Every structure is written in C-alpha cells, then in structure tokens.
PDB file of C-alpha atoms in Angstrom:
ATOM      1  CA  MET A   1      -4.146 191.611   8.303  1.00 75.00           C
ATOM      2  CA  ASN A   2      -3.937 191.622  12.094  1.00 77.00           C
ATOM      3  CA  LYS A   3      -4.163 188.482  14.170  1.00 76.00           C
ATOM      4  CA  LEU A   4      -4.687 188.325  17.916  1.00 79.00           C
ATOM      5  CA  ILE A   5      -2.607 185.843  19.852  1.00 80.00           C
ATOM      6  CA  PHE A   6      -3.876 184.415  23.139  1.00 81.00           C
ATOM      7  CA  ILE A   7      -0.982 184.099  25.631  1.00 84.00           C
ATOM      8  CA  LEU A   8      -1.044 181.569  28.447  1.00 83.00           C
ATOM      9  CA  ASN A   9       0.551 182.796  31.719  1.00 83.00           C
ATOM     10  CA  ALA A  10       0.785 186.306  30.302  1.00 86.00           C
ATOM     11  CA  ILE A  11       1.912 187.956  33.545  1.00 88.00           C
ATOM     12  CA  GLU A  12       4.899 185.624  33.974  1.00 87.00           C
ATOM     13  CA  LEU A  13       5.773 186.056  30.313  1.00 86.00           C
ATOM     14  CA  ILE A  14       5.696 189.864  30.539  1.00 88.00           C
ATOM     15  CA  GLU A  15       7.887 189.780  33.684  1.00 89.00           C
ATOM     16  CA  LYS A  16      10.513 187.714  31.836  1.00 87.00           C
ATOM     17  CA  LEU A  17      10.413 190.064  28.858  1.00 88.00           C
ATOM     18  CA  ILE A  18      10.772 193.127  31.106  1.00 92.00           C
ATOM     19  CA  ASP A  19      13.845 191.509  32.707  1.00 92.00           C
ATOM     20  CA  GLY A  20      15.341 191.339  29.205  1.00 92.00           C
ATOM     21  CA  LYS A  21      15.096 187.567  28.869  1.00 89.00           C
ATOM     22  CA  ARG A  22      14.043 185.650  25.816  1.00 89.00           C
ATOM     23  CA  VAL A  23      11.024 183.404  26.041  1.00 88.00           C
ATOM     24  CA  GLU A  24      10.886 180.146  24.148  1.00 90.00           C
ATOM     25  CA  GLY A  25       7.603 178.421  23.554  1.00 91.00           C
ATOM     26  CA  VAL A  26       5.147 176.992  21.098  1.00 92.00           C
ATOM     27  CA  LEU A  27       2.628 178.815  18.905  1.00 90.00           C
ATOM     28  CA  TYR A  28      -0.436 176.748  17.977  1.00 89.00           C
ATOM     29  CA  ILE A  29      -4.136 176.951  17.194  1.00 90.00           C
ATOM     30  CA  ASP A  30      -6.199 175.925  20.209  1.00 88.00           C
ATOM     31  CA  LYS A  31      -8.657 173.118  19.420  1.00 90.00           C
ATOM     32  CA  ASP A  32     -11.424 174.478  21.662  1.00 88.00           C
ATOM     33  CA  THR A  33     -11.290 178.231  21.004  1.00 86.00           C
ATOM     34  CA  HIS A  34      -9.761 178.084  17.500  1.00 87.00           C
ATOM     35  CA  ARG A  35      -7.477 180.989  18.431  1.00 87.00           C
ATOM     36  CA  ILE A  36      -3.752 181.287  17.916  1.00 88.00           C
ATOM     37  CA  THR A  37      -2.170 180.559  21.296  1.00 90.00           C
ATOM     38  CA  PHE A  38       1.359 180.974  22.648  1.00 90.00           C
ATOM     39  CA  LYS A  39       2.495 178.719  25.473  1.00 90.00           C
ATOM     40  CA  ALA A  40       5.922 179.427  26.992  1.00 89.00           C
ATOM     41  CA  TYR A  41       8.214 176.513  27.820  1.00 89.00           C
ATOM     42  CA  ASN A  42       9.023 176.070  31.476  1.00 86.00           C
ATOM     43  CA  ARG A  43      12.788 175.752  31.157  1.00 83.00           C
ATOM     44  CA  GLN A  44      14.654 174.635  34.270  1.00 86.00           C
ATOM     45  CA  PRO A  45      18.418 175.116  34.632  1.00 85.00           C
ATOM     46  CA  ARG A  46      20.458 171.946  34.609  1.00 87.00           C
ATOM     47  CA  VAL A  47      22.218 171.524  37.917  1.00 88.00           C
ATOM     48  CA  ARG A  48      25.094 169.085  37.966  1.00 88.00           C
ATOM     49  CA  GLY A  49      27.316 168.335  40.914  1.00 91.00           C
ATOM     50  CA  LYS A  50      31.053 168.854  40.748  1.00 94.00           C
ATOM     51  CA  ASP A  51      33.331 165.865  40.342  1.00 95.00           C
ATOM     52  CA  VAL A  52      35.205 164.875  43.490  1.00 95.00           C
ATOM     53  CA  MET A  53      38.977 164.537  43.092  1.00 96.00           C
ATOM     54  CA  ILE A  54      40.082 161.161  44.443  1.00 95.00           C
ATOM     55  CA  LYS A  55      43.759 161.531  43.631  1.00 95.00           C
ATOM     56  CA  LYS A  56      46.015 163.707  41.485  1.00 96.00           C
ATOM     57  CA  LEU A  57      48.399 161.520  39.499  1.00 94.00           C
ATOM     58  CA  PRO A  58      51.681 162.549  37.821  1.00 93.00           C
ATOM     59  CA  TRP A  59      50.141 162.394  34.331  1.00 93.00           C
ATOM     60  CA  GLY A  60      46.475 163.016  35.141  1.00 96.00           C
ATOM     61  CA  TRP A  61      43.839 162.413  37.805  1.00 97.00           C
ATOM     62  CA  VAL A  62      41.140 160.104  39.183  1.00 97.00           C
ATOM     63  CA  LYS A  63      37.737 161.692  39.899  1.00 97.00           C
ATOM     64  CA  GLU A  64      34.327 160.510  41.003  1.00 95.00           C
ATOM     65  CA  SER A  65      31.014 161.862  39.709  1.00 94.00           C
ATOM     66  CA  LEU A  66      27.536 160.792  40.760  1.00 92.00           C
ATOM     67  CA  GLU A  67      27.473 157.932  38.260  1.00 93.00           C
ATOM     68  CA  ARG A  68      31.083 157.297  37.191  1.00 95.00           C
ATOM     69  CA  ILE A  69      34.701 156.924  38.181  1.00 95.00           C
ATOM     70  CA  LYS A  70      36.793 158.983  35.752  1.00 96.00           C
ATOM     71  CA  VAL A  71      40.466 158.403  35.006  1.00 96.00           C
ATOM     72  CA  TYR A  72      42.377 160.882  32.850  1.00 97.00           C
ATOM     73  CA  GLY A  73      45.923 160.591  31.610  1.00 96.00           C
ATOM     74  CA  SER A  74      47.942 162.705  29.186  1.00 95.00           C
ATOM     75  CA  PHE A  75      51.460 161.715  28.207  1.00 94.00           C
ATOM     76  CA  PRO A  76      54.086 163.640  26.206  1.00 93.00           C
ATOM     77  CA  LYS A  77      54.817 162.273  22.726  1.00 92.00           C
ATOM     78  CA  ASP A  78      58.535 162.967  22.878  1.00 94.00           C
ATOM     79  CA  LEU A  79      59.084 160.097  25.353  1.00 92.00           C
ATOM     80  CA  GLY A  80      58.515 157.502  22.641  1.00 93.00           C
ATOM     81  CA  THR A  81      55.994 154.719  22.244  1.00 94.00           C
ATOM     82  CA  ALA A  82      57.574 152.204  24.617  1.00 95.00           C
ATOM     83  CA  ALA A  83      57.973 154.748  27.423  1.00 95.00           C
ATOM     84  CA  VAL A  84      54.398 155.996  26.968  1.00 95.00           C
ATOM     85  CA  ILE A  85      53.071 152.423  27.157  1.00 96.00           C
ATOM     86  CA  ASN A  86      55.008 151.866  30.402  1.00 96.00           C
ATOM     87  CA  LEU A  87      53.724 155.187  31.774  1.00 95.00           C
ATOM     88  CA  GLN A  88      50.165 154.197  30.896  1.00 96.00           C
ATOM     89  CA  ASP A  89      50.590 150.944  32.811  1.00 96.00           C
ATOM     90  CA  ASP A  90      51.991 152.815  35.827  1.00 96.00           C
ATOM     91  CA  HIS A  91      49.218 155.405  35.560  1.00 96.00           C
ATOM     92  CA  ASN A  92      46.531 152.705  35.470  1.00 96.00           C
ATOM     93  CA  ARG A  93      48.109 150.903  38.438  1.00 96.00           C
ATOM     94  CA  SER A  94      48.229 154.176  40.413  1.00 96.00           C
ATOM     95  CA  ALA A  95      44.568 154.874  39.590  1.00 96.00           C
ATOM     96  CA  LYS A  96      43.580 151.394  40.811  1.00 96.00           C
ATOM     97  CA  ASN A  97      45.558 151.891  44.021  1.00 96.00           C
ATOM     98  CA  ALA A  98      43.870 155.251  44.592  1.00 95.00           C
ATOM     99  CA  LEU A  99      40.446 153.593  44.340  1.00 95.00           C
ATOM    100  CA  ILE A 100      41.512 150.836  46.735  1.00 95.00           C
ATOM    101  CA  GLU A 101      42.848 153.405  49.224  1.00 94.00           C
ATOM    102  CA  ARG A 102      39.587 155.339  49.015  1.00 93.00           C
ATOM    103  CA  GLU A 103      37.577 152.188  49.775  1.00 92.00           C
ATOM    104  CA  ILE A 104      39.799 151.331  52.739  1.00 93.00           C
ATOM    105  CA  ILE A 105      39.475 154.855  54.146  1.00 90.00           C
ATOM    106  CA  GLU A 106      35.683 154.874  53.677  1.00 87.00           C
ATOM    107  CA  PHE A 107      35.105 151.586  55.509  1.00 85.00           C
ATOM    108  CA  CYS A 108      37.468 152.248  58.419  1.00 78.00           C
TER     109      CYS A 108
END
C-alpha cells in the first residue's frame, strides 16, 4: 500500500538532504486536506558568548558570563582538611578582591 506524503517547504528540505544533513520534523494528517503532511522543524543553532576571565587564582579562577559571576576552586586532597579549609577561605577572599578590583577599574 503506497501513501503520498505532502511536504511543506519541499525545496528547502531537498537542499538540506542533498547537503547530507538530517531533517527533523513532524508527520501529521492535515485537518483541511486530510493528507499526510511532513513539516520540518526550523532548528536554530544555540549561540552562547564566551565567559570573560576576571582573574586567574592559584587554585582556580573567577569568570563572568552574561548572567553570572562564576568562581571555581580545586584543592589537592593530600594537604589535609584544615589546610584545604584555610585555602578555601583564602581563595574566596581573593575572588572577592578580584571582583572589587574589577568594579574599581570599570568606574574609573
């Protein structure tokens, strides 16, 4: 049993297929014509800006994205718990100072 499928935007779809790309879409029965219809999704690439490095810290970094300030720290286990806790405090203090320095530089 053969079925005919009506394709919306057939020329664009064929061009994508010729380029070797896959085409995602939806297959449905049209309410008006009662024919099986394929409608391709109009997928847009997600464009995301790079994070801006504010300061490189001894155990990590401070970066700024469009919506967030990011602080990363990674500490070696072999230093021991007390030393790691002190390093975390120093790391956090350095990150705060980096943000303050950035604000001072921006407004001067």
